[in-house]
Short mmCIF file of C-alpha atoms and ligand atoms in Angstrom, two decimals:
data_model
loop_
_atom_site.label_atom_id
_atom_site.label_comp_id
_atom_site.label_asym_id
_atom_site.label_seq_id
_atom_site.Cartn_x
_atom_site.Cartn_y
_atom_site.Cartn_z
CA UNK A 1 -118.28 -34.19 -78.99
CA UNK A 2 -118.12 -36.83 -81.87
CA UNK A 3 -114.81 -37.17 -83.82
CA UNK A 4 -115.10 -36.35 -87.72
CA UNK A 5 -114.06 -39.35 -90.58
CA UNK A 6 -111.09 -37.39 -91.60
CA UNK A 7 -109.67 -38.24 -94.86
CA UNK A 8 -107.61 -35.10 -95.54
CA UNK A 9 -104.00 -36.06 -97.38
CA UNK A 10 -102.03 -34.45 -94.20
CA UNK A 11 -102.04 -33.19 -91.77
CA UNK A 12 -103.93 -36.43 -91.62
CA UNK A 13 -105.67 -38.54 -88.98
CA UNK A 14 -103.67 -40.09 -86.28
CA UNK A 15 -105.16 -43.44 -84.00
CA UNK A 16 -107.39 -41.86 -81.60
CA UNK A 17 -106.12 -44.28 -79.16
CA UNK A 18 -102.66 -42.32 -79.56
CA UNK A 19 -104.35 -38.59 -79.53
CA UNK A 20 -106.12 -40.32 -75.88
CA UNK A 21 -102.80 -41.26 -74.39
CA UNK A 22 -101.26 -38.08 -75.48
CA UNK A 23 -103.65 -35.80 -73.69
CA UNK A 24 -103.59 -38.50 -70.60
CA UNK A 25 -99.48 -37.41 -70.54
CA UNK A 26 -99.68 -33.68 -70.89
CA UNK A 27 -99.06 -32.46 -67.60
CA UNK A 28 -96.75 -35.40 -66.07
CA UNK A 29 -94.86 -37.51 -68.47
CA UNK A 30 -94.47 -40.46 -66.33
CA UNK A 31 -94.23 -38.78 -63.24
CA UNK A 32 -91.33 -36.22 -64.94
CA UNK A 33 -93.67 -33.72 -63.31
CA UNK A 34 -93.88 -32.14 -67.17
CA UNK A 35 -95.01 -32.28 -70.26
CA UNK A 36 -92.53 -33.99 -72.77
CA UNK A 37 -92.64 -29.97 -74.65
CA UNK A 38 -91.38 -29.06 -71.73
CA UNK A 39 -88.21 -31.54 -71.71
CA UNK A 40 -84.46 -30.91 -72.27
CA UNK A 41 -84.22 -32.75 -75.58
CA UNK A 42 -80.84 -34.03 -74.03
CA UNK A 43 -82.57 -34.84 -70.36
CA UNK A 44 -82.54 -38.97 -69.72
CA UNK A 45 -86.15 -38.78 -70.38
CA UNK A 46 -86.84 -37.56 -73.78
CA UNK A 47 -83.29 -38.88 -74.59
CA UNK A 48 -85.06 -42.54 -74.30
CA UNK A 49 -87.90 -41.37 -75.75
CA UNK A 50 -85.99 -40.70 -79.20
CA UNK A 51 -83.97 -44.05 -78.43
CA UNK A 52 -87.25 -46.37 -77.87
CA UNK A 53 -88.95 -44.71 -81.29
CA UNK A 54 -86.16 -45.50 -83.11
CA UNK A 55 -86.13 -48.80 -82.13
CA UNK A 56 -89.45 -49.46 -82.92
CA UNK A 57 -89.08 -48.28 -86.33
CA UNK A 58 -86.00 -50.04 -87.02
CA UNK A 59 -88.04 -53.46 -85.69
CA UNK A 60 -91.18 -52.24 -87.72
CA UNK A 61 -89.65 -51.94 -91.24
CA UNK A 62 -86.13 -54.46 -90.17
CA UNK A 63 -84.24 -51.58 -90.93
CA UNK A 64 -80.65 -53.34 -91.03
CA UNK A 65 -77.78 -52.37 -89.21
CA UNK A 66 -75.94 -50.55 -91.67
CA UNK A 67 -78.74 -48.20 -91.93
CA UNK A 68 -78.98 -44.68 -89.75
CA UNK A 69 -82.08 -43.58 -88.84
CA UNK A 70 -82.77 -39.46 -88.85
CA UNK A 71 -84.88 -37.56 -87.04
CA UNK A 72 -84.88 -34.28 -89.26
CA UNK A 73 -87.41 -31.18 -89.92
CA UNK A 74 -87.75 -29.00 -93.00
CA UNK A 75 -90.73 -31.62 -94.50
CA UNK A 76 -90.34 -33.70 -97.66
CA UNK A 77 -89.87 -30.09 -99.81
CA UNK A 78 -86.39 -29.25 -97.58
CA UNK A 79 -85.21 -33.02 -98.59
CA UNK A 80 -85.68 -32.45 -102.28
CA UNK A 81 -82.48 -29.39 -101.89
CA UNK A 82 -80.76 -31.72 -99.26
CA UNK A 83 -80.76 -34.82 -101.27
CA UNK A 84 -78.74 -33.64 -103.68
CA UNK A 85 -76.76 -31.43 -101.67
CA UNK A 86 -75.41 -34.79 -99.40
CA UNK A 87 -75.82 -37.06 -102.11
CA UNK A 88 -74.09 -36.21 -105.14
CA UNK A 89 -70.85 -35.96 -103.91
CA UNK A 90 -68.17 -35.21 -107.37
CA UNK A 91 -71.05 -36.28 -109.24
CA UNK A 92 -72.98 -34.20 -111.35
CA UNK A 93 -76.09 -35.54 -112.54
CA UNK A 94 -78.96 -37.53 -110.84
CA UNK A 95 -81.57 -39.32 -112.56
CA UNK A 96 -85.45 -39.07 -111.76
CA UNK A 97 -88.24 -40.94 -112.22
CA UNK A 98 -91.46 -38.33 -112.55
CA UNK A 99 -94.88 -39.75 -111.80
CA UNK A 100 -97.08 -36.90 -110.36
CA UNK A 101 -96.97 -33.79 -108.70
CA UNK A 102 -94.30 -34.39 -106.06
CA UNK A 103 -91.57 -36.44 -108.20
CA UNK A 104 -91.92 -33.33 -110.78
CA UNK A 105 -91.20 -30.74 -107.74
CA UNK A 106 -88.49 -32.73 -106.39
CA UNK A 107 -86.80 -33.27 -110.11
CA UNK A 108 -87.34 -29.30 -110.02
CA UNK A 109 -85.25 -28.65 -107.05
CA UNK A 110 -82.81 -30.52 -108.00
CA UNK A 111 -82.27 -29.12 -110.99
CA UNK A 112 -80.61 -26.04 -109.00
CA UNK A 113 -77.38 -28.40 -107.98
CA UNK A 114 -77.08 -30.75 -110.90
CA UNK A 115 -77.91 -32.05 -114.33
CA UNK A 116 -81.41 -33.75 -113.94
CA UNK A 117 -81.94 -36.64 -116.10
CA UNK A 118 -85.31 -38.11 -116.67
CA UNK A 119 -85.02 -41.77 -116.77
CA UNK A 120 -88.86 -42.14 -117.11
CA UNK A 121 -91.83 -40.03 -117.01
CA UNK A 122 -95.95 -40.68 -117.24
CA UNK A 123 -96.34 -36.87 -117.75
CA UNK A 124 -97.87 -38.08 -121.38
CA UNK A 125 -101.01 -40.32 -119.47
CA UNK A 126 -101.41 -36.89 -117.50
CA UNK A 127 -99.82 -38.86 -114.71
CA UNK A 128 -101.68 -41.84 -114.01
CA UNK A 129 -99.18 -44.82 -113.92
CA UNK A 130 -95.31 -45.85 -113.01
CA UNK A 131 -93.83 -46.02 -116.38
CA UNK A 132 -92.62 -49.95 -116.38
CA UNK A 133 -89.42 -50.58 -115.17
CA UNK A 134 -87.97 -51.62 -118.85
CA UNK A 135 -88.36 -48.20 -120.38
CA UNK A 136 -86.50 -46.45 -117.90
CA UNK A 137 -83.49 -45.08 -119.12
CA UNK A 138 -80.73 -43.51 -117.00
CA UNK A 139 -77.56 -41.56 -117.45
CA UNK A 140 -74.08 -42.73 -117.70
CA UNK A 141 -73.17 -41.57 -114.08
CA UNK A 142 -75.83 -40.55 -112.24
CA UNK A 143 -75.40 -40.37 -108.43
CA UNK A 144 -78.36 -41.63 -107.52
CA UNK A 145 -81.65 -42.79 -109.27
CA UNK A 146 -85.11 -40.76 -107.18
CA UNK A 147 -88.29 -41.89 -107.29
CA UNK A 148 -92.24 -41.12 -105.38
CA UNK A 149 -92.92 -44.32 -104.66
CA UNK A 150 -96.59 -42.88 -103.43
CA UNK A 151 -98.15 -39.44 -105.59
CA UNK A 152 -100.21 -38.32 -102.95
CA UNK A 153 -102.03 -35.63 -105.09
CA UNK A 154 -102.26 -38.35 -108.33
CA UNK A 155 -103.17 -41.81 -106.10
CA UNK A 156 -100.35 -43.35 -107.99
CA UNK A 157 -98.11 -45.76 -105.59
CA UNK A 158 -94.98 -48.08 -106.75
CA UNK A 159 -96.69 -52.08 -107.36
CA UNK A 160 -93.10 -52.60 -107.23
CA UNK A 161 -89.43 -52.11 -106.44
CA UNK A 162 -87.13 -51.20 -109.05
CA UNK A 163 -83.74 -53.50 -109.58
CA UNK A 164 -80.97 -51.67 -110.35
CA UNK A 165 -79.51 -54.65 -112.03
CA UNK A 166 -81.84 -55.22 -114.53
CA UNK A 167 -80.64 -51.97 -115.55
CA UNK A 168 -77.35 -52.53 -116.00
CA UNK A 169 -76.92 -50.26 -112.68
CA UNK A 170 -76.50 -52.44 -110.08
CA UNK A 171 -74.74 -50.16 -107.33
CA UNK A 172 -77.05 -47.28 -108.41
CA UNK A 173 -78.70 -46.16 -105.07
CA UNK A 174 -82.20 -45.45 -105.28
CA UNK A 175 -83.46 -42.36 -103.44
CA UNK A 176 -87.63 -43.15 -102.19
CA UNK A 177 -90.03 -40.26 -100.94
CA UNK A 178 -92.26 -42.59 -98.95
CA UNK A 179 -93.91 -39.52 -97.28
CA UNK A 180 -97.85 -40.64 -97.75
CA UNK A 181 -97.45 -44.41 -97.71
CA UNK A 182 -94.46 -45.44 -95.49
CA UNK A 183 -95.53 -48.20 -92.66
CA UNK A 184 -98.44 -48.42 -94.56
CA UNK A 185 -96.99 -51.98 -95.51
CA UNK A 186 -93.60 -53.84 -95.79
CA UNK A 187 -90.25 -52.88 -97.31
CA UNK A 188 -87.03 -54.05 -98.15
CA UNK A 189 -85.02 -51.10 -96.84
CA UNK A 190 -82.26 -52.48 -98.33
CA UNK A 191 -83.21 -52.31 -101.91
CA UNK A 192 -83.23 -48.32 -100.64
CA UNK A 193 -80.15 -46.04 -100.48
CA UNK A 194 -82.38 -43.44 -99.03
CA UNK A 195 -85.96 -43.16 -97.45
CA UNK A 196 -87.33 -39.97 -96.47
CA UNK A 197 -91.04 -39.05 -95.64
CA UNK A 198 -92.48 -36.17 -93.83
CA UNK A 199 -94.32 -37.38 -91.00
CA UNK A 200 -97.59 -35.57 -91.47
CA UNK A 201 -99.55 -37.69 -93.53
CA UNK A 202 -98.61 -41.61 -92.02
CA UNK A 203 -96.98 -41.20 -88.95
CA UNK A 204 -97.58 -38.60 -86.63
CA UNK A 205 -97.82 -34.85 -86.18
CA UNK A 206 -95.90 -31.92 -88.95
CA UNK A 207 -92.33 -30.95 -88.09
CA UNK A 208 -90.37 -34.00 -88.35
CA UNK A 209 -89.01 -35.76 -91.29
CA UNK A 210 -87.48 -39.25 -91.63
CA UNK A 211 -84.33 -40.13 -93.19
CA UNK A 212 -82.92 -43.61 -93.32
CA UNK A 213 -80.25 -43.84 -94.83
CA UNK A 214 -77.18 -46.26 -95.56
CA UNK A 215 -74.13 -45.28 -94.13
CA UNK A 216 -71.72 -45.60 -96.78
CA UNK A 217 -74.07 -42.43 -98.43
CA UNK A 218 -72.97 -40.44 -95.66
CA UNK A 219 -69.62 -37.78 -95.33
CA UNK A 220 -70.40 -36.72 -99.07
CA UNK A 221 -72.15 -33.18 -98.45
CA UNK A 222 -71.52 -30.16 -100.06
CA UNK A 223 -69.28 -27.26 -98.84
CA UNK A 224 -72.58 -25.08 -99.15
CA UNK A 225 -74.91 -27.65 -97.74
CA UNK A 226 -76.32 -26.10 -94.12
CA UNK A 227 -74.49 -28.12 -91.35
CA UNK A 228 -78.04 -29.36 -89.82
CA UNK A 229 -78.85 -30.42 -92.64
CA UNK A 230 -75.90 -32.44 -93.55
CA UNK A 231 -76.57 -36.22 -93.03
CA UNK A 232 -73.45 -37.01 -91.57
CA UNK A 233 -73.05 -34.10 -88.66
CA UNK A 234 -76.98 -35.38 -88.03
CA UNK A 235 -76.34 -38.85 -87.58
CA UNK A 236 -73.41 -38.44 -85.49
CA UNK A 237 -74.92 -36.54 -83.41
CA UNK A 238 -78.10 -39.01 -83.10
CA UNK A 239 -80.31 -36.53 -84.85
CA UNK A 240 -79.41 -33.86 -81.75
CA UNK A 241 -77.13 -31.32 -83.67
CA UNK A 242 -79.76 -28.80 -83.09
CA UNK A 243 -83.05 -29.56 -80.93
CA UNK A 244 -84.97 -31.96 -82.87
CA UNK A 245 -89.07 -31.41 -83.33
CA UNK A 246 -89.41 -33.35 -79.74
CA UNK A 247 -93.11 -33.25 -79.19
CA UNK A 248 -93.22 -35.12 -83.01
CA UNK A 249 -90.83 -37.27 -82.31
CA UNK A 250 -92.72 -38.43 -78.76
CA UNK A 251 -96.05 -38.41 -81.22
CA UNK A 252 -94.27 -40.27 -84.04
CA UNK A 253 -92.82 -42.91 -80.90
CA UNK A 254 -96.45 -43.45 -79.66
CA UNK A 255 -97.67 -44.29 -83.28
CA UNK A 256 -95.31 -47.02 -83.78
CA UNK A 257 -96.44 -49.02 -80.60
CA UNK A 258 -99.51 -48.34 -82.11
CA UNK A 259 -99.06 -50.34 -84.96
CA UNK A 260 -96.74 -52.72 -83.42
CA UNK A 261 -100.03 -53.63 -81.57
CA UNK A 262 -101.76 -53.66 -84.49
CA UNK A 263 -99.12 -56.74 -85.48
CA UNK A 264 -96.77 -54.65 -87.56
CA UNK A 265 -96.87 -53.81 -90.67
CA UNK A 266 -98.12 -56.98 -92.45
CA UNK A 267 -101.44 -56.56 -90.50
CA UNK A 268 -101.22 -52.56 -91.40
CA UNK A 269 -100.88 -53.89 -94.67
CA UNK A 270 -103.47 -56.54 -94.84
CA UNK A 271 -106.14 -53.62 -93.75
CA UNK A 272 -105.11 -51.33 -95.98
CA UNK A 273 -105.58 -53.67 -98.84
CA UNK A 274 -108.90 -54.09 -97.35
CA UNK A 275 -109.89 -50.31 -97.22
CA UNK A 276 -108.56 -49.53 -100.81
CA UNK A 277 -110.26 -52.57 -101.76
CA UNK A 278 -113.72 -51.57 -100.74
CA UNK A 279 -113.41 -47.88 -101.40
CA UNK A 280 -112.02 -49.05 -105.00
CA UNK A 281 -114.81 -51.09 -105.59
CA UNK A 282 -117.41 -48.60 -104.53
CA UNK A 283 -116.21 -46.18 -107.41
CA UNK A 284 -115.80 -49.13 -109.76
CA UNK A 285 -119.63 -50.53 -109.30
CA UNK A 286 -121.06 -47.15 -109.58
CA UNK A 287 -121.84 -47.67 -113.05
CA UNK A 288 -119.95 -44.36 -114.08
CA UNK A 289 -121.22 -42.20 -111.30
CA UNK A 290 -117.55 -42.26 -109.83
CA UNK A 291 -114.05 -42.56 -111.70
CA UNK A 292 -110.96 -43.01 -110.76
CA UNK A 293 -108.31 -42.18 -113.49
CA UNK A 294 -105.08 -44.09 -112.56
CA UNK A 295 -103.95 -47.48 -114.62
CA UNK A 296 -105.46 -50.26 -112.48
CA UNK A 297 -101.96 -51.85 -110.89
CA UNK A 298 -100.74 -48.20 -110.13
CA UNK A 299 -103.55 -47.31 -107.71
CA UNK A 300 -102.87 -45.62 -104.22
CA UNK A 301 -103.54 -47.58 -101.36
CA UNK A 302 -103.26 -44.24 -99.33
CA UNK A 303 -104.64 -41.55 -101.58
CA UNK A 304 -107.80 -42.77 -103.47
CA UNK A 305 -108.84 -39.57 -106.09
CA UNK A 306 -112.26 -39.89 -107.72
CA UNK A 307 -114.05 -37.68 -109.95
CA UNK A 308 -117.68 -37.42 -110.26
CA UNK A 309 -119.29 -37.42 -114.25
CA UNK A 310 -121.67 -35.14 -113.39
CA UNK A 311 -119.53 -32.35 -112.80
CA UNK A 312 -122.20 -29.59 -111.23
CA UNK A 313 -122.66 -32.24 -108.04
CA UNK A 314 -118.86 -31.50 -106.30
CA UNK A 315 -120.14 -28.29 -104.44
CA UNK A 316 -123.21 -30.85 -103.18
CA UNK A 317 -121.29 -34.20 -102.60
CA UNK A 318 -118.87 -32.13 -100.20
CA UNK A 319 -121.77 -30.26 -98.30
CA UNK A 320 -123.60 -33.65 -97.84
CA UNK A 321 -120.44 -35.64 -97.12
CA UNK A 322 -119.34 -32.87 -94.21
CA UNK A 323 -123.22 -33.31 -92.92
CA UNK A 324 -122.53 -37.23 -92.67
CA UNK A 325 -119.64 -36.53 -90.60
CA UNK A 326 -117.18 -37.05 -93.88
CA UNK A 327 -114.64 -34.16 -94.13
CA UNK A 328 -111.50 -33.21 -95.85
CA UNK A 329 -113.01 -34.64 -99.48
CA UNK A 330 -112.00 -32.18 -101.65
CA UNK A 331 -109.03 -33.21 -104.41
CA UNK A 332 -105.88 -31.05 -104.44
CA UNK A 333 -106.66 -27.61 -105.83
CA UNK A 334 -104.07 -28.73 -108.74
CA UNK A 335 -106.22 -31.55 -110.08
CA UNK A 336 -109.71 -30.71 -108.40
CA UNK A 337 -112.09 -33.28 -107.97
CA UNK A 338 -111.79 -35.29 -104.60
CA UNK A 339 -109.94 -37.25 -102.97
CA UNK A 340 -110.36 -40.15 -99.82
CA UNK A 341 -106.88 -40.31 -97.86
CA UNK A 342 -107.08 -43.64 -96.21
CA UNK A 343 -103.99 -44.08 -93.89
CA UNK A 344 -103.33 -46.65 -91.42
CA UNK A 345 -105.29 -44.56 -88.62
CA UNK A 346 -108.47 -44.22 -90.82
CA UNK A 347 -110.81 -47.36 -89.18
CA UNK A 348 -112.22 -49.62 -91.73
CA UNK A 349 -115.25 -48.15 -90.01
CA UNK A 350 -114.52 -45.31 -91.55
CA UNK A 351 -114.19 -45.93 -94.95
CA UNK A 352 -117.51 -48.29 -94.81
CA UNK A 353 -119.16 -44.93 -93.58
CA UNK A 354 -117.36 -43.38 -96.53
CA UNK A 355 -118.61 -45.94 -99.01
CA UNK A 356 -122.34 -45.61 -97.69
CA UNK A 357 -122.60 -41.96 -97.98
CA UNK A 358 -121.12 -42.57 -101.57
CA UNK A 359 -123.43 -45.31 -102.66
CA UNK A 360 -126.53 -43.71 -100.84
CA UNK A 361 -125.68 -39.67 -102.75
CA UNK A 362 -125.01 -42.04 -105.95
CA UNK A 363 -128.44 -43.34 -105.70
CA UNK A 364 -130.34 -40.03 -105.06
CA UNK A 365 -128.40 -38.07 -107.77
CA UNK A 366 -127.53 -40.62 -110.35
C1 PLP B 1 -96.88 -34.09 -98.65
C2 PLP B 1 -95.81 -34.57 -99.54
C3 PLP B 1 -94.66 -33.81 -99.77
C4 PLP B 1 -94.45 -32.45 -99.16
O1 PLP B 1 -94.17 -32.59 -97.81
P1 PLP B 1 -93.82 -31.35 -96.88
O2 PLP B 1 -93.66 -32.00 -95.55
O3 PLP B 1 -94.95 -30.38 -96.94
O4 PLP B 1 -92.56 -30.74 -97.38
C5 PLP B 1 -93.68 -34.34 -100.60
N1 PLP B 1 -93.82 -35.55 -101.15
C6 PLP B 1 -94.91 -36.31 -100.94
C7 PLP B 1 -95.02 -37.65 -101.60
C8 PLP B 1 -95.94 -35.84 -100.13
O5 PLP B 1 -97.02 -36.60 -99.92
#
């Protein structure tokens, strides 16, 4: 049975080196005589499983010390309620930062627990760029400042991170959903208050969601906020408050020795410039045949969207595509036309494949 090019935008790919090594541990985890689904979360053996991931990821991005790492479910959606809800402590307003799809949910949710300020917004270019850093204008007091810093439906990802102090804010703490593009390439966690990303599109299966966090943010929840949910009572109790998503979490664990292999995540980051690059390029040299919409130093390295000019050719680029082995195509039902997820465990292979098919269909339809 051949494996599929799968660029859907998550559940996503994972390295087929760690899907092998999974189904060589199903029945025995290192001679535990199970399967790690099978585990006491609190047993010694999943409890170093947890303990070794963690440590990988804290080596992987140099998470510093004063940083807690959280092993949480509820997906990227639960953290847009929870952020707030542990976050804005006697405040009453956070400011938001909307460039696509996801920043505009999460400025949404908010909006049921405090005054939502929008300190910048690209709504007006139909979402296509990160407004630049000196038009962004905040509140007086906001608790913290939230950004996407990757629209996963849009292909719009951060060239940059923002400095508080250029704007006159220089203790603000800056809330990131890095969902589709963390470990995809280096970052200074401690520009970050707070990092979430669910880990279904770069890191390993659905059902767990990453928090790091600094731990002077933490001990500020609400009355109302759910106790599992509350930072705090989760990183004191090393994400075990309730049973954590352990099979992810064991996943998630194998995927960072992946790319530690790989040479961290300068080398993750050196091939995905190289993907984007020649995916990018394909759509650029197509003389009009392809498009891609977003402002040139805004583009997804992750989450490529194209459109095609001939529009009565989507129906046939997808059948063709799926016949070439090329699935999960298709652009988010919100924005239609498609869309090429390229995460760290989508081969360069692939995306030459990809590029093929696209310049061979080009050639017989254009
Ligand atoms: C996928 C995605 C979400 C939603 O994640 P869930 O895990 O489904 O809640 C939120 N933000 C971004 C940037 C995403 O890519």
């Amino acid at each position: 049975m051949a494996r599929l090019w799968n660029f859907s935008a998550g559940p996503a790919v994972l390295p087929q080196e760690v899907l092998t090594q999974v189904q060589g541990e199903m029945l025995d985890w290192h001679g535990s005589g199970m399967s790690v689904m099978e585990m006491s979360h609190r047993g010694r053996e999943f409890t170093g499983i947890i303990e070794q991931a963690e440590a990988d990821l804290r080596t992987l991005l140099s998470v510093p010390d004063n940083y807690r790492i959280l092993f949480m479910q509820g997906g990227a959606l639960a953290e847009n309620a929870l952020i707030p809800l542990n976050l804005l402590g006697k405040k009453t307003a956070a400011d938001y930062v909307v460039t696509g799809s996801w920043s505009a949910k999460s400025a949404q949710e908010a909006g049921k627990y405090c005054t939502v300020n929008l300190a910048a917004s690209s709504q007006t270019d139909g979402y296509t760029s990160v407004p630049a850093l000196q038009s962004w204008q905040l509140s007086d007091d906001p608790a913290y400042l939230f950004i996407c810093t990757n629209e996963t439906i849009g292909g719009v990802e951060y060239g940059f991170t923002p400095d508080m102090a250029t704007l006159g804010h220089p203790d603000l703490p800056i809330v990131a959903d890095m969902s589709s593009h963390i470990l995809s390439r280096p970052v200074d966690v401690s520009k970050y208050g707070l990092i979430f990303g669910g880990a279904q599109k770069n890191i390993g299966p659905a059902g767990l969601t990453l928090v790091i966090v600094r731990d002077d943010l933490l001990g500020y929840a609400r009355r109302e906020c759910p106790s599992a949910f509350d930072f705090r009572i989760v990183a004191d109790n090393g994400s075990m408050y309730n049973t954590p998503p352990t099979f992810a979490i064991y996943v998630a664990g194998l995927v960072f020795q992946w790319i530690k292999r790989q040479g961290g995540l300068a080398a993750m980051e050196q091939m995905n410039v190289r993907k984007a690059r020649t995916l990018y390029q394909a759509i650029d040299d197509s003389a009009g045949f392809y498009r891609n919409p977003v402002e040139l130093h805004s583009r997804s390295r992750m989450n490529v969207p194209f459109l095609l000019a001939d529009e009565t050719l989507y129906d046939m680029f997808l059948a063709e595509a799926k016949q070439a082995g090329l699935v999960s195509l298709k652009g988010h039902k919100s924005v239609g036309g498609l869309r090429a997820s390229i995460y760290n465990a989508m081969p360069e292979e692939g995306v030459k494949v990809l590029v093929e098919f696209m310049q061979q269909f080009a050639r017989v339809r254009g």
